[in-house]
mmCIF file of C-alpha atoms and ligand atoms in Angstrom:
data_model
loop_
_atom_site.group_PDB
_atom_site.id
_atom_site.type_symbol
_atom_site.label_atom_id
_atom_site.label_comp_id
_atom_site.label_asym_id
_atom_site.label_seq_id
_atom_site.Cartn_x
_atom_site.Cartn_y
_atom_site.Cartn_z
ATOM 1 C CA MET A 1 19.671 -25.546 -5.169
ATOM 2 C CA PRO A 2 16.080 -26.134 -6.278
ATOM 3 C CA LEU A 3 13.449 -25.950 -3.607
ATOM 4 C CA GLU A 4 13.033 -29.235 -1.758
ATOM 5 C CA VAL A 5 9.399 -30.359 -1.611
ATOM 6 C CA LEU A 6 8.586 -33.164 0.826
ATOM 7 C CA GLU A 7 5.490 -35.276 0.329
ATOM 8 C CA ASN A 8 3.208 -36.675 3.027
ATOM 9 C CA ALA A 9 5.235 -34.939 5.741
ATOM 10 C CA ALA A 10 4.595 -35.407 9.474
ATOM 11 C CA LEU A 11 3.368 -32.245 11.187
ATOM 12 C CA ARG A 12 3.740 -33.426 14.759
ATOM 13 C CA PRO A 13 7.118 -31.673 15.217
ATOM 14 C CA PHE A 14 5.510 -28.459 13.978
ATOM 15 C CA ASN A 15 2.669 -28.021 16.474
ATOM 16 C CA THR A 16 3.008 -27.557 20.237
ATOM 17 C CA PHE A 17 -0.228 -29.484 20.861
ATOM 18 C CA GLY A 18 1.808 -32.452 19.653
ATOM 19 C CA VAL A 19 -1.026 -33.886 17.561
ATOM 20 C CA ASP A 20 -0.397 -36.173 14.624
ATOM 21 C CA ALA A 21 -1.316 -34.809 11.223
ATOM 22 C CA ARG A 22 0.311 -34.919 7.815
ATOM 23 C CA ALA A 23 0.860 -32.381 5.051
ATOM 24 C CA ARG A 24 0.412 -33.429 1.435
ATOM 25 C CA PHE A 25 3.416 -31.232 0.597
ATOM 26 C CA PHE A 26 5.922 -29.486 2.878
ATOM 27 C CA VAL A 27 8.472 -26.808 1.985
ATOM 28 C CA ARG A 28 10.983 -25.033 4.219
ATOM 29 C CA ILE A 29 11.852 -21.452 3.258
ATOM 30 C CA THR A 30 15.325 -20.249 4.280
ATOM 31 C CA SER A 31 15.791 -17.272 1.928
ATOM 32 C CA THR A 32 13.554 -14.690 0.294
ATOM 33 C CA ASP A 33 14.753 -15.888 -3.154
ATOM 34 C CA GLU A 34 13.146 -19.244 -2.408
ATOM 35 C CA LEU A 35 9.818 -17.490 -1.952
ATOM 36 C CA SER A 36 9.780 -16.264 -5.520
ATOM 37 C CA GLU A 37 10.667 -19.796 -6.639
ATOM 38 C CA LEU A 38 7.902 -21.260 -4.470
ATOM 39 C CA ASP A 39 5.374 -18.769 -5.817
ATOM 40 C CA HIS A 40 6.085 -19.914 -9.377
ATOM 41 C CA HIS A 41 6.159 -23.610 -8.486
ATOM 42 C CA PRO A 42 3.478 -25.701 -10.273
ATOM 43 C CA LEU A 43 2.233 -26.948 -6.868
ATOM 44 C CA MET A 44 1.101 -23.489 -5.847
ATOM 45 C CA GLY A 45 -1.449 -23.258 -8.637
ATOM 46 C CA GLY A 46 -4.354 -25.304 -7.354
ATOM 47 C CA LEU A 47 -3.499 -26.196 -3.772
ATOM 48 C CA ARG A 48 -4.251 -24.576 -0.442
ATOM 49 C CA ARG A 49 -1.341 -23.060 1.452
ATOM 50 C CA LEU A 50 -0.601 -22.982 5.176
ATOM 51 C CA ILE A 51 2.224 -20.890 6.601
ATOM 52 C CA VAL A 52 3.769 -22.348 9.748
ATOM 53 C CA GLY A 53 6.126 -20.767 12.264
ATOM 54 C CA GLY A 54 6.644 -22.513 15.598
ATOM 55 C CA GLY A 55 3.195 -24.127 15.551
ATOM 56 C CA SER A 56 2.294 -22.761 18.989
ATOM 57 C CA ASN A 57 -1.012 -21.273 17.915
ATOM 58 C CA LEU A 58 -2.307 -23.988 15.601
ATOM 59 C CA LEU A 59 -4.608 -26.947 16.098
ATOM 60 C CA PHE A 60 -4.591 -29.550 13.333
ATOM 61 C CA VAL A 61 -7.914 -31.391 13.304
ATOM 62 C CA SER A 62 -7.142 -33.293 10.122
ATOM 63 C CA ASP A 63 -4.375 -33.808 7.590
ATOM 64 C CA PHE A 64 -3.594 -30.768 5.450
ATOM 65 C CA ASP A 65 -4.369 -31.401 1.793
ATOM 66 C CA GLY A 66 -2.145 -28.659 0.436
ATOM 67 C CA VAL A 67 1.299 -27.085 0.847
ATOM 68 C CA VAL A 68 2.677 -26.326 4.309
ATOM 69 C CA VAL A 69 5.274 -23.566 4.113
ATOM 70 C CA LYS A 70 7.592 -23.583 7.122
ATOM 71 C CA VAL A 71 9.308 -20.214 7.622
ATOM 72 C CA ASP A 72 12.996 -20.336 8.506
ATOM 73 C CA LEU A 73 14.249 -16.820 7.651
ATOM 74 C CA ARG A 74 16.918 -15.550 10.044
ATOM 75 C CA GLY A 75 18.692 -12.323 10.990
ATOM 76 C CA LEU A 76 18.555 -9.363 13.344
ATOM 77 C CA GLN A 77 19.904 -5.910 12.561
ATOM 78 C CA GLU A 78 19.476 -2.328 13.675
ATOM 79 C CA VAL A 79 18.125 -0.441 10.666
ATOM 80 C CA GLY A 80 17.846 3.127 11.963
ATOM 81 C CA ASP A 81 15.884 5.158 14.465
ATOM 82 C CA THR A 82 13.102 7.703 14.852
ATOM 83 C CA ALA A 83 12.839 10.517 17.400
ATOM 84 C CA ASP A 84 11.482 8.044 19.977
ATOM 85 C CA ALA A 85 12.598 4.576 18.979
ATOM 86 C CA TRP A 86 15.408 2.295 17.839
ATOM 87 C CA LEU A 87 14.368 0.297 14.772
ATOM 88 C CA LEU A 88 15.402 -3.352 14.597
ATOM 89 C CA GLU A 89 14.590 -5.658 11.738
ATOM 90 C CA VAL A 90 14.231 -9.304 12.734
ATOM 91 C CA GLY A 91 13.866 -12.308 10.424
ATOM 92 C CA ALA A 92 10.462 -14.017 10.633
ATOM 93 C CA GLY A 93 12.031 -17.362 11.531
ATOM 94 C CA GLU A 94 13.852 -16.097 14.622
ATOM 95 C CA ASN A 95 12.587 -17.464 17.919
ATOM 96 C CA TRP A 96 10.470 -14.825 19.680
ATOM 97 C CA HIS A 97 11.657 -15.415 23.245
ATOM 98 C CA GLY A 98 15.312 -15.684 22.177
ATOM 99 C CA THR A 99 14.961 -12.336 20.396
ATOM 100 C CA VAL A 100 13.403 -10.670 23.454
ATOM 101 C CA GLU A 101 16.166 -12.038 25.679
ATOM 102 C CA SER A 102 19.013 -10.970 23.400
ATOM 103 C CA LEU A 103 17.562 -7.468 22.976
ATOM 104 C CA VAL A 104 17.198 -6.985 26.729
ATOM 105 C CA ALA A 105 20.778 -8.242 27.176
ATOM 106 C CA SER A 106 22.109 -5.845 24.523
ATOM 107 C CA ASP A 107 20.480 -2.778 26.070
ATOM 108 C CA ARG A 108 17.534 -2.580 23.698
ATOM 109 C CA PRO A 109 14.677 -3.094 26.170
ATOM 110 C CA GLY A 110 10.973 -2.771 25.444
ATOM 111 C CA LEU A 111 9.728 -6.317 24.822
ATOM 112 C CA GLU A 112 10.410 -7.847 28.247
ATOM 113 C CA ASN A 113 6.694 -8.123 29.176
ATOM 114 C CA LEU A 114 6.321 -10.474 26.177
ATOM 115 C CA ALA A 115 9.084 -12.845 27.335
ATOM 116 C CA LEU A 116 8.578 -16.609 27.056
ATOM 117 C CA ILE A 117 5.768 -16.440 24.478
ATOM 118 C CA PRO A 118 6.552 -19.436 22.271
ATOM 119 C CA GLY A 119 6.824 -19.236 18.512
ATOM 120 C CA GLN A 120 8.562 -17.143 15.906
ATOM 121 C CA VAL A 121 8.915 -13.426 15.264
ATOM 122 C CA GLY A 122 6.998 -13.668 11.966
ATOM 123 C CA ALA A 123 3.869 -14.932 13.728
ATOM 124 C CA ALA A 124 3.852 -12.188 16.367
ATOM 125 C CA PRO A 125 1.849 -9.739 14.192
ATOM 126 C CA ILE A 126 -0.749 -12.385 13.222
ATOM 127 C CA GLN A 127 -2.619 -12.148 16.501
ATOM 128 C CA ASN A 128 -0.809 -9.068 17.803
ATOM 129 C CA ILE A 129 0.678 -11.087 20.649
ATOM 130 C CA GLY A 130 0.162 -9.639 24.074
ATOM 131 C CA ALA A 131 0.834 -10.364 27.722
ATOM 132 C CA TYR A 132 1.290 -8.620 31.061
ATOM 133 C CA GLY A 133 0.242 -5.161 29.964
ATOM 134 C CA LEU A 134 1.899 -4.957 26.538
ATOM 135 C CA GLU A 135 0.936 -5.821 22.954
ATOM 136 C CA LEU A 136 3.208 -6.157 19.944
ATOM 137 C CA ALA A 137 1.404 -3.209 18.265
ATOM 138 C CA GLU A 138 3.011 -0.876 20.831
ATOM 139 C CA ARG A 139 6.495 -1.944 19.695
ATOM 140 C CA PHE A 140 5.811 -2.399 15.991
ATOM 141 C CA HIS A 141 7.124 -0.215 13.173
ATOM 142 C CA SER A 142 6.543 -2.163 9.935
ATOM 143 C CA LEU A 143 6.977 -5.534 8.302
ATOM 144 C CA SER A 144 8.086 -7.113 5.048
ATOM 145 C CA ALA A 145 6.065 -9.868 3.442
ATOM 146 C CA TRP A 146 5.691 -11.892 0.278
ATOM 147 C CA ASP A 147 2.280 -11.504 -1.362
ATOM 148 C CA PHE A 148 1.178 -14.685 -3.168
ATOM 149 C CA GLU A 149 -1.456 -12.808 -5.191
ATOM 150 C CA LEU A 150 0.713 -9.892 -6.270
ATOM 151 C CA HIS A 151 3.674 -12.288 -6.682
ATOM 152 C CA ARG A 152 6.114 -9.825 -5.116
ATOM 153 C CA ALA A 153 7.508 -8.511 -1.833
ATOM 154 C CA VAL A 154 5.582 -5.783 -0.003
ATOM 155 C CA THR A 155 6.085 -3.699 3.121
ATOM 156 C CA MET A 156 3.341 -2.781 5.555
ATOM 157 C CA ALA A 157 3.249 0.026 8.112
ATOM 158 C CA LEU A 158 1.525 -0.106 11.497
ATOM 159 C CA ASP A 159 -1.756 1.392 10.277
ATOM 160 C CA GLU A 160 -2.114 -1.214 7.509
ATOM 161 C CA CYS A 161 -2.078 -4.141 9.945
ATOM 162 C CA ASN A 162 -5.371 -3.322 11.743
ATOM 163 C CA PHE A 163 -4.086 -4.622 15.051
ATOM 164 C CA GLY A 164 -6.720 -5.347 17.693
ATOM 165 C CA TYR A 165 -7.026 -7.603 20.725
ATOM 166 C CA ARG A 166 -5.405 -10.880 19.520
ATOM 167 C CA ASP A 167 -6.291 -9.793 16.017
ATOM 168 C CA SER A 168 -4.934 -8.267 12.819
ATOM 169 C CA VAL A 169 -5.601 -8.081 9.095
ATOM 170 C CA PHE A 170 -3.588 -11.332 8.775
ATOM 171 C CA LYS A 171 -6.329 -13.279 10.570
ATOM 172 C CA LYS A 172 -8.918 -11.997 8.094
ATOM 173 C CA ASP A 173 -8.459 -10.529 4.609
ATOM 174 C CA LEU A 174 -4.798 -11.471 4.273
ATOM 175 C CA ALA A 175 -4.918 -14.932 5.889
ATOM 176 C CA SER A 176 -2.438 -17.193 4.037
ATOM 177 C CA ARG A 177 -2.013 -14.556 1.327
ATOM 178 C CA ARG A 178 0.985 -12.741 2.803
ATOM 179 C CA LEU A 179 3.964 -14.555 4.257
ATOM 180 C CA ILE A 180 5.763 -12.267 6.698
ATOM 181 C CA THR A 181 9.502 -12.368 6.022
ATOM 182 C CA ALA A 182 10.736 -9.838 8.622
ATOM 183 C CA VAL A 183 9.331 -7.580 11.333
ATOM 184 C CA THR A 184 10.784 -4.156 12.170
ATOM 185 C CA LEU A 185 10.389 -3.453 15.868
ATOM 186 C CA ALA A 186 10.369 0.031 17.395
ATOM 187 C CA LEU A 187 12.016 -0.075 20.806
ATOM 188 C CA PRO A 188 11.625 3.001 23.009
ATOM 189 C CA LYS A 189 14.618 5.302 23.491
ATOM 190 C CA ARG A 190 13.133 6.495 26.783
ATOM 191 C CA TRP A 191 12.302 3.193 28.381
ATOM 192 C CA HIS A 192 10.123 2.837 31.446
ATOM 193 C CA ALA A 193 8.971 -0.312 33.187
ATOM 194 C CA ILE A 194 5.420 -1.585 32.567
ATOM 195 C CA ALA A 195 4.731 -3.069 35.960
ATOM 196 C CA GLY A 196 1.080 -2.262 36.648
ATOM 197 C CA TYR A 197 -0.307 -5.706 35.809
ATOM 198 C CA ALA A 198 -1.328 -7.299 39.133
ATOM 199 C CA ASP A 199 0.730 -10.509 38.764
ATOM 200 C CA VAL A 200 3.837 -8.538 37.798
ATOM 201 C CA ALA A 201 3.381 -5.951 40.581
ATOM 202 C CA ASN A 202 2.898 -8.699 43.194
ATOM 203 C CA GLU A 203 5.897 -10.711 42.048
ATOM 204 C CA LEU A 204 8.148 -7.624 42.062
ATOM 205 C CA LYS A 205 6.947 -6.778 45.576
ATOM 206 C CA HIS A 206 7.613 -10.341 46.664
ATOM 207 C CA ARG A 207 11.151 -9.995 45.272
ATOM 208 C CA GLY A 208 11.628 -6.652 47.063
ATOM 209 C CA ILE A 209 12.160 -4.748 43.791
ATOM 210 C CA VAL A 210 10.888 -1.154 43.812
ATOM 211 C CA GLN A 211 12.438 0.274 40.641
ATOM 212 C CA PRO A 212 12.620 -2.646 38.242
ATOM 213 C CA SER A 213 15.068 -2.754 35.353
ATOM 214 C CA ALA A 214 14.097 -4.351 32.040
ATOM 215 C CA ARG A 215 15.959 -7.471 33.169
ATOM 216 C CA ASP A 216 13.903 -7.540 36.396
ATOM 217 C CA ILE A 217 10.656 -7.391 34.386
ATOM 218 C CA PHE A 218 11.972 -10.092 32.040
ATOM 219 C CA ASP A 219 12.907 -12.391 34.948
ATOM 220 C CA THR A 220 9.602 -11.691 36.711
ATOM 221 C CA VAL A 221 7.490 -12.477 33.645
ATOM 222 C CA VAL A 222 9.482 -15.658 32.977
ATOM 223 C CA ALA A 223 9.013 -16.790 36.588
ATOM 224 C CA ILE A 224 5.239 -16.120 36.551
ATOM 225 C CA ARG A 225 4.760 -17.878 33.224
ATOM 226 C CA ARG A 226 6.790 -20.931 34.322
ATOM 227 C CA ARG A 227 4.547 -21.254 37.374
ATOM 228 C CA LYS A 228 1.241 -20.776 35.567
ATOM 229 C CA LEU A 229 1.563 -22.301 32.119
ATOM 230 C CA PRO A 230 2.405 -25.841 31.055
ATOM 231 C CA ASP A 231 5.618 -26.294 29.082
ATOM 232 C CA PRO A 232 4.550 -27.637 25.652
ATOM 233 C CA MET A 233 7.624 -29.909 25.668
ATOM 234 C CA CYS A 234 6.040 -31.761 28.622
ATOM 235 C CA LEU A 235 2.303 -31.260 28.049
ATOM 236 C CA GLY A 236 1.019 -30.360 24.583
ATOM 237 C CA ASN A 237 -0.902 -27.071 24.455
ATOM 238 C CA ALA A 238 -1.248 -23.798 22.564
ATOM 239 C CA GLY A 239 -1.452 -21.403 25.514
ATOM 240 C CA SER A 240 -4.832 -19.729 26.032
ATOM 241 C CA PHE A 241 -7.362 -21.575 23.913
ATOM 242 C CA PHE A 242 -10.029 -18.840 24.108
ATOM 243 C CA LYS A 243 -9.961 -15.075 23.841
ATOM 244 C CA ASN A 244 -11.299 -13.138 26.802
ATOM 245 C CA PRO A 245 -14.840 -12.224 25.655
ATOM 246 C CA ILE A 246 -15.933 -8.600 25.487
ATOM 247 C CA VAL A 247 -19.483 -7.802 26.632
ATOM 248 C CA SER A 248 -21.688 -4.724 26.991
ATOM 249 C CA ARG A 249 -22.026 -2.791 30.234
ATOM 250 C CA GLU A 250 -25.598 -4.150 30.594
ATOM 251 C CA LYS A 251 -24.502 -7.754 30.166
ATOM 252 C CA HIS A 252 -21.676 -7.246 32.662
ATOM 253 C CA GLY A 253 -24.136 -5.723 35.164
ATOM 254 C CA GLU A 254 -26.507 -8.639 34.748
ATOM 255 C CA LEU A 255 -23.714 -11.207 35.225
ATOM 256 C CA ILE A 256 -22.098 -9.530 38.232
ATOM 257 C CA ALA A 257 -25.521 -9.430 39.965
ATOM 258 C CA ARG A 258 -25.804 -13.198 39.539
ATOM 259 C CA PHE A 259 -22.112 -14.055 40.001
ATOM 260 C CA PRO A 260 -20.496 -11.495 42.352
ATOM 261 C CA SER A 261 -17.016 -13.045 42.030
ATOM 262 C CA LEU A 262 -16.993 -12.666 38.214
ATOM 263 C CA VAL A 263 -13.634 -11.343 36.981
ATOM 264 C CA GLY A 264 -13.839 -8.560 34.388
ATOM 265 C CA TYR A 265 -12.081 -5.339 33.417
ATOM 266 C CA ALA A 266 -13.715 -2.126 32.230
ATOM 267 C CA LEU A 267 -12.592 -1.078 28.744
ATOM 268 C CA PRO A 268 -12.560 2.444 27.366
ATOM 269 C CA GLY A 269 -15.973 3.072 25.797
ATOM 270 C CA GLY A 270 -17.999 1.307 28.490
ATOM 271 C CA ARG A 271 -17.630 -2.362 27.532
ATOM 272 C CA PHE A 272 -16.094 -5.063 29.735
ATOM 273 C CA LYS A 273 -13.539 -7.773 29.049
ATOM 274 C CA LEU A 274 -14.334 -10.944 31.028
ATOM 275 C CA ALA A 275 -11.730 -13.454 32.177
ATOM 276 C CA ALA A 276 -12.531 -16.518 30.046
ATOM 277 C CA GLY A 277 -10.588 -18.674 32.521
ATOM 278 C CA TRP A 278 -12.968 -17.627 35.312
ATOM 279 C CA LEU A 279 -16.020 -18.522 33.192
ATOM 280 C CA ILE A 280 -14.611 -21.975 32.362
ATOM 281 C CA ASP A 281 -13.659 -22.599 35.976
ATOM 282 C CA ALA A 282 -17.106 -21.471 37.184
ATOM 283 C CA ALA A 283 -18.709 -23.785 34.624
ATOM 284 C CA GLY A 284 -16.986 -26.603 36.517
ATOM 285 C CA LEU A 285 -14.537 -27.576 33.799
ATOM 286 C CA LYS A 286 -11.103 -26.738 35.230
ATOM 287 C CA GLY A 287 -9.015 -29.915 35.323
ATOM 288 C CA ALA A 288 -11.581 -31.868 33.263
ATOM 289 C CA THR A 289 -10.433 -34.804 31.127
ATOM 290 C CA ARG A 290 -12.223 -36.136 28.061
ATOM 291 C CA GLY A 291 -10.384 -39.108 26.613
ATOM 292 C CA ARG A 292 -6.840 -37.893 25.993
ATOM 293 C CA ALA A 293 -7.704 -34.181 25.938
ATOM 294 C CA GLY A 294 -8.063 -32.041 29.012
ATOM 295 C CA ILE A 295 -8.235 -28.659 30.695
ATOM 296 C CA TYR A 296 -5.138 -27.631 32.607
ATOM 297 C CA GLU A 297 -5.523 -27.881 36.376
ATOM 298 C CA LYS A 298 -3.770 -24.578 37.128
ATOM 299 C CA GLN A 299 -5.301 -22.452 34.354
ATOM 300 C CA ALA A 300 -8.738 -23.219 32.895
ATOM 301 C CA LEU A 301 -8.005 -21.247 29.741
ATOM 302 C CA VAL A 302 -5.443 -23.804 28.571
ATOM 303 C CA LEU A 303 -6.539 -26.979 26.773
ATOM 304 C CA VAL A 304 -3.968 -29.748 26.888
ATOM 305 C CA ASN A 305 -3.047 -32.949 25.138
ATOM 306 C CA ARG A 306 -2.657 -35.451 27.976
ATOM 307 C CA GLY A 307 -0.849 -37.808 25.589
ATOM 308 C CA GLY A 308 -1.827 -39.046 22.150
ATOM 309 C CA ALA A 309 -4.940 -36.850 21.748
ATOM 310 C CA THR A 310 -6.120 -36.129 18.238
ATOM 311 C CA GLY A 311 -6.927 -32.614 17.106
ATOM 312 C CA ALA A 312 -10.568 -33.685 16.808
ATOM 313 C CA GLU A 313 -10.640 -34.758 20.486
ATOM 314 C CA ILE A 314 -9.213 -31.400 21.564
ATOM 315 C CA LEU A 315 -11.705 -29.569 19.360
ATOM 316 C CA ALA A 316 -14.609 -31.603 20.793
ATOM 317 C CA LEU A 317 -13.567 -30.548 24.289
ATOM 318 C CA ALA A 318 -13.311 -26.923 23.115
ATOM 319 C CA ARG A 319 -16.877 -27.159 21.768
ATOM 320 C CA GLU A 320 -18.076 -28.572 25.100
ATOM 321 C CA VAL A 321 -16.451 -25.623 26.896
ATOM 322 C CA GLN A 322 -18.124 -23.165 24.514
ATOM 323 C CA ASP A 323 -21.533 -24.833 24.979
ATOM 324 C CA LYS A 324 -21.342 -24.952 28.782
ATOM 325 C CA VAL A 325 -20.163 -21.343 29.084
ATOM 326 C CA ALA A 326 -22.874 -20.171 26.666
ATOM 327 C CA GLU A 327 -25.541 -22.145 28.551
ATOM 328 C CA ARG A 328 -24.512 -20.913 31.996
ATOM 329 C CA PHE A 329 -23.530 -17.295 31.279
ATOM 330 C CA GLY A 330 -24.924 -16.508 27.825
ATOM 331 C CA VAL A 331 -21.406 -15.599 26.666
ATOM 332 C CA GLU A 332 -19.766 -16.842 23.452
ATOM 333 C CA LEU A 333 -16.120 -17.927 23.685
ATOM 334 C CA GLU A 334 -14.016 -17.543 20.557
ATOM 335 C CA PRO A 335 -10.997 -19.822 20.029
ATOM 336 C CA GLU A 336 -7.620 -18.081 19.876
ATOM 337 C CA PRO A 337 -5.546 -20.653 17.924
ATOM 338 C CA VAL A 338 -5.977 -21.161 14.212
ATOM 339 C CA ILE A 339 -7.912 -24.394 13.643
ATOM 340 C CA VAL A 340 -6.718 -26.232 10.535
HETATM 341 C C1 FAD B 401 2.506 -22.073 26.484
HETATM 342 C C2 FAD B 401 2.008 -21.023 25.517
HETATM 343 C C3 FAD B 401 1.827 -19.717 25.973
HETATM 344 C C4 FAD B 401 1.377 -18.718 25.075
HETATM 345 N N1 FAD B 401 1.224 -17.439 25.574
HETATM 346 C C5 FAD B 401 0.794 -16.454 24.737
HETATM 347 C C6 FAD B 401 0.638 -15.115 25.225
HETATM 348 O O1 FAD B 401 0.904 -14.814 26.385
HETATM 349 N N2 FAD B 401 0.206 -14.168 24.364
HETATM 350 C C7 FAD B 401 -0.079 -14.468 23.052
HETATM 351 O O2 FAD B 401 -0.457 -13.539 22.333
HETATM 352 N N3 FAD B 401 0.071 -15.717 22.570
HETATM 353 C C8 FAD B 401 0.494 -16.715 23.364
HETATM 354 N N4 FAD B 401 0.639 -18.001 22.893
HETATM 355 C C9 FAD B 401 0.280 -18.297 21.486
HETATM 356 C C10 FAD B 401 1.479 -18.306 20.512
HETATM 357 O O3 FAD B 401 2.679 -18.529 21.177
HETATM 358 C C11 FAD B 401 1.586 -16.998 19.721
HETATM 359 O O4 FAD B 401 0.400 -16.750 19.021
HETATM 360 C C12 FAD B 401 2.761 -17.022 18.735
HETATM 361 O O5 FAD B 401 2.917 -15.756 18.130
HETATM 362 C C13 FAD B 401 2.590 -18.079 17.649
HETATM 363 O O6 FAD B 401 3.825 -18.183 16.955
HETATM 364 P P1 FAD B 401 4.168 -19.430 16.058
HETATM 365 O O7 FAD B 401 5.429 -19.095 15.314
HETATM 366 O O8 FAD B 401 4.194 -20.645 16.878
HETATM 367 O O9 FAD B 401 2.941 -19.414 15.048
HETATM 368 P P2 FAD B 401 2.188 -20.668 14.395
HETATM 369 O O10 FAD B 401 1.425 -21.384 15.444
HETATM 370 O O11 FAD B 401 3.121 -21.442 13.570
HETATM 371 O O12 FAD B 401 1.153 -19.902 13.452
HETATM 372 C C14 FAD B 401 0.106 -19.130 14.008
HETATM 373 C C15 FAD B 401 -0.578 -18.375 12.855
HETATM 374 O O13 FAD B 401 0.350 -17.479 12.270
HETATM 375 C C16 FAD B 401 0.529 -17.760 10.876
HETATM 376 N N5 FAD B 401 1.952 -17.508 10.587
HETATM 377 C C17 FAD B 401 3.037 -17.991 11.259
HETATM 378 N N6 FAD B 401 4.172 -17.476 10.757
HETATM 379 C C18 FAD B 401 3.805 -16.655 9.736
HETATM 380 C C19 FAD B 401 4.527 -15.829 8.803
HETATM 381 N N7 FAD B 401 5.871 -15.733 8.843
HETATM 382 N N8 FAD B 401 3.819 -15.131 7.873
HETATM 383 C C20 FAD B 401 2.462 -15.202 7.827
HETATM 384 N N9 FAD B 401 1.739 -15.969 8.671
HETATM 385 C C21 FAD B 401 2.400 -16.679 9.630
HETATM 386 C C22 FAD B 401 0.100 -19.199 10.705
HETATM 387 O O14 FAD B 401 -0.347 -19.445 9.388
HETATM 388 C C23 FAD B 401 -1.029 -19.273 11.716
HETATM 389 O O15 FAD B 401 -2.200 -18.722 11.154
HETATM 390 C C24 FAD B 401 1.094 -19.034 23.736
HETATM 391 C C25 FAD B 401 1.284 -20.348 23.293
HETATM 392 C C26 FAD B 401 1.739 -21.339 24.174
HETATM 393 C C27 FAD B 401 1.961 -22.733 23.668
#
């Protein structure tokens, strides 16, 4: 069947902020053969391209005058092992949380700290998703992708992805150039619980669990996240809207002298990561509403669509947050979602 290209397609179902925007063209990819066909399609010559997974880390501020490529590649299979890890290849279109849950249930633990992160497996490397003491990079072996400049499939190993804090080569040099088709995860053969993160440790204590299993960590993380974060099905959002800023030791010293309750963590090398949520809260913005956009009452790091907000309204609020935090603390906040 030839590739189906939709024109003037609604993007609201494809972003968890729930904002209205339209794509000039929209294509759904369900097999790697279709990628080769798409690459040679006349449309791909002069138009911009946007790859979309679950839309949980995107903010559309206008219509997209190009081709939106929605990834729908499925599959999960064990493809071998190394001395330390089981290797599992997962299709880019698989749901991330569903994959974590099924792996924990089938005795392949290792991703449980990343439970309930929305979106698809193929997007996980883009910002090196992380939560509760674990980042994807620690469970990553390699990935397969389609390169729209080389016009062929490529594979990439861990050291080619330049993973950093909510960052990778896919946010920079390779943005929109490589479409990830599958991710090979490396799950530890000798598993141990990662339970040092304060929220996780407290919740386990509260539940009376001393030696948590992977399932216990999974359940704990799910419970914490359900309490703290708004469900995008009920209140549009993209999770944390800003990265936690990293500052020098001097800057941290100066801030803590002025604001003794400042929340920050020392990083190896002497720098400090500040809790962006604390800065926004201390700037008096937690719970704020501007038109139909707002800041979540329970977590100042989350911008929300209170119903019918446009991407531009949400972005204007984000700019206000950046300005107020810069004015009060002299710290720049960098947005985490991709703004389109
Ligand atoms: C309630 C909530 C909580 C969240 N919590 C966390 C958290 O704890 N930690 C965290 O790291 N993130 C978190 N996020 C952000 C988000 O869930 C992740 O970044 C997720 O990986 C995005 O997946 P997605 O499929 O929705 O990507 P999309 O939003 O569709 O896309 C995000 C970016 O990835 C690119 N992309 C998507 N798929 C592919 C592909 N196959 N190939 C190439 N490029 C691709 C897109 O072009 C875009 O640049 C949260 C979001 C929400 C709504």
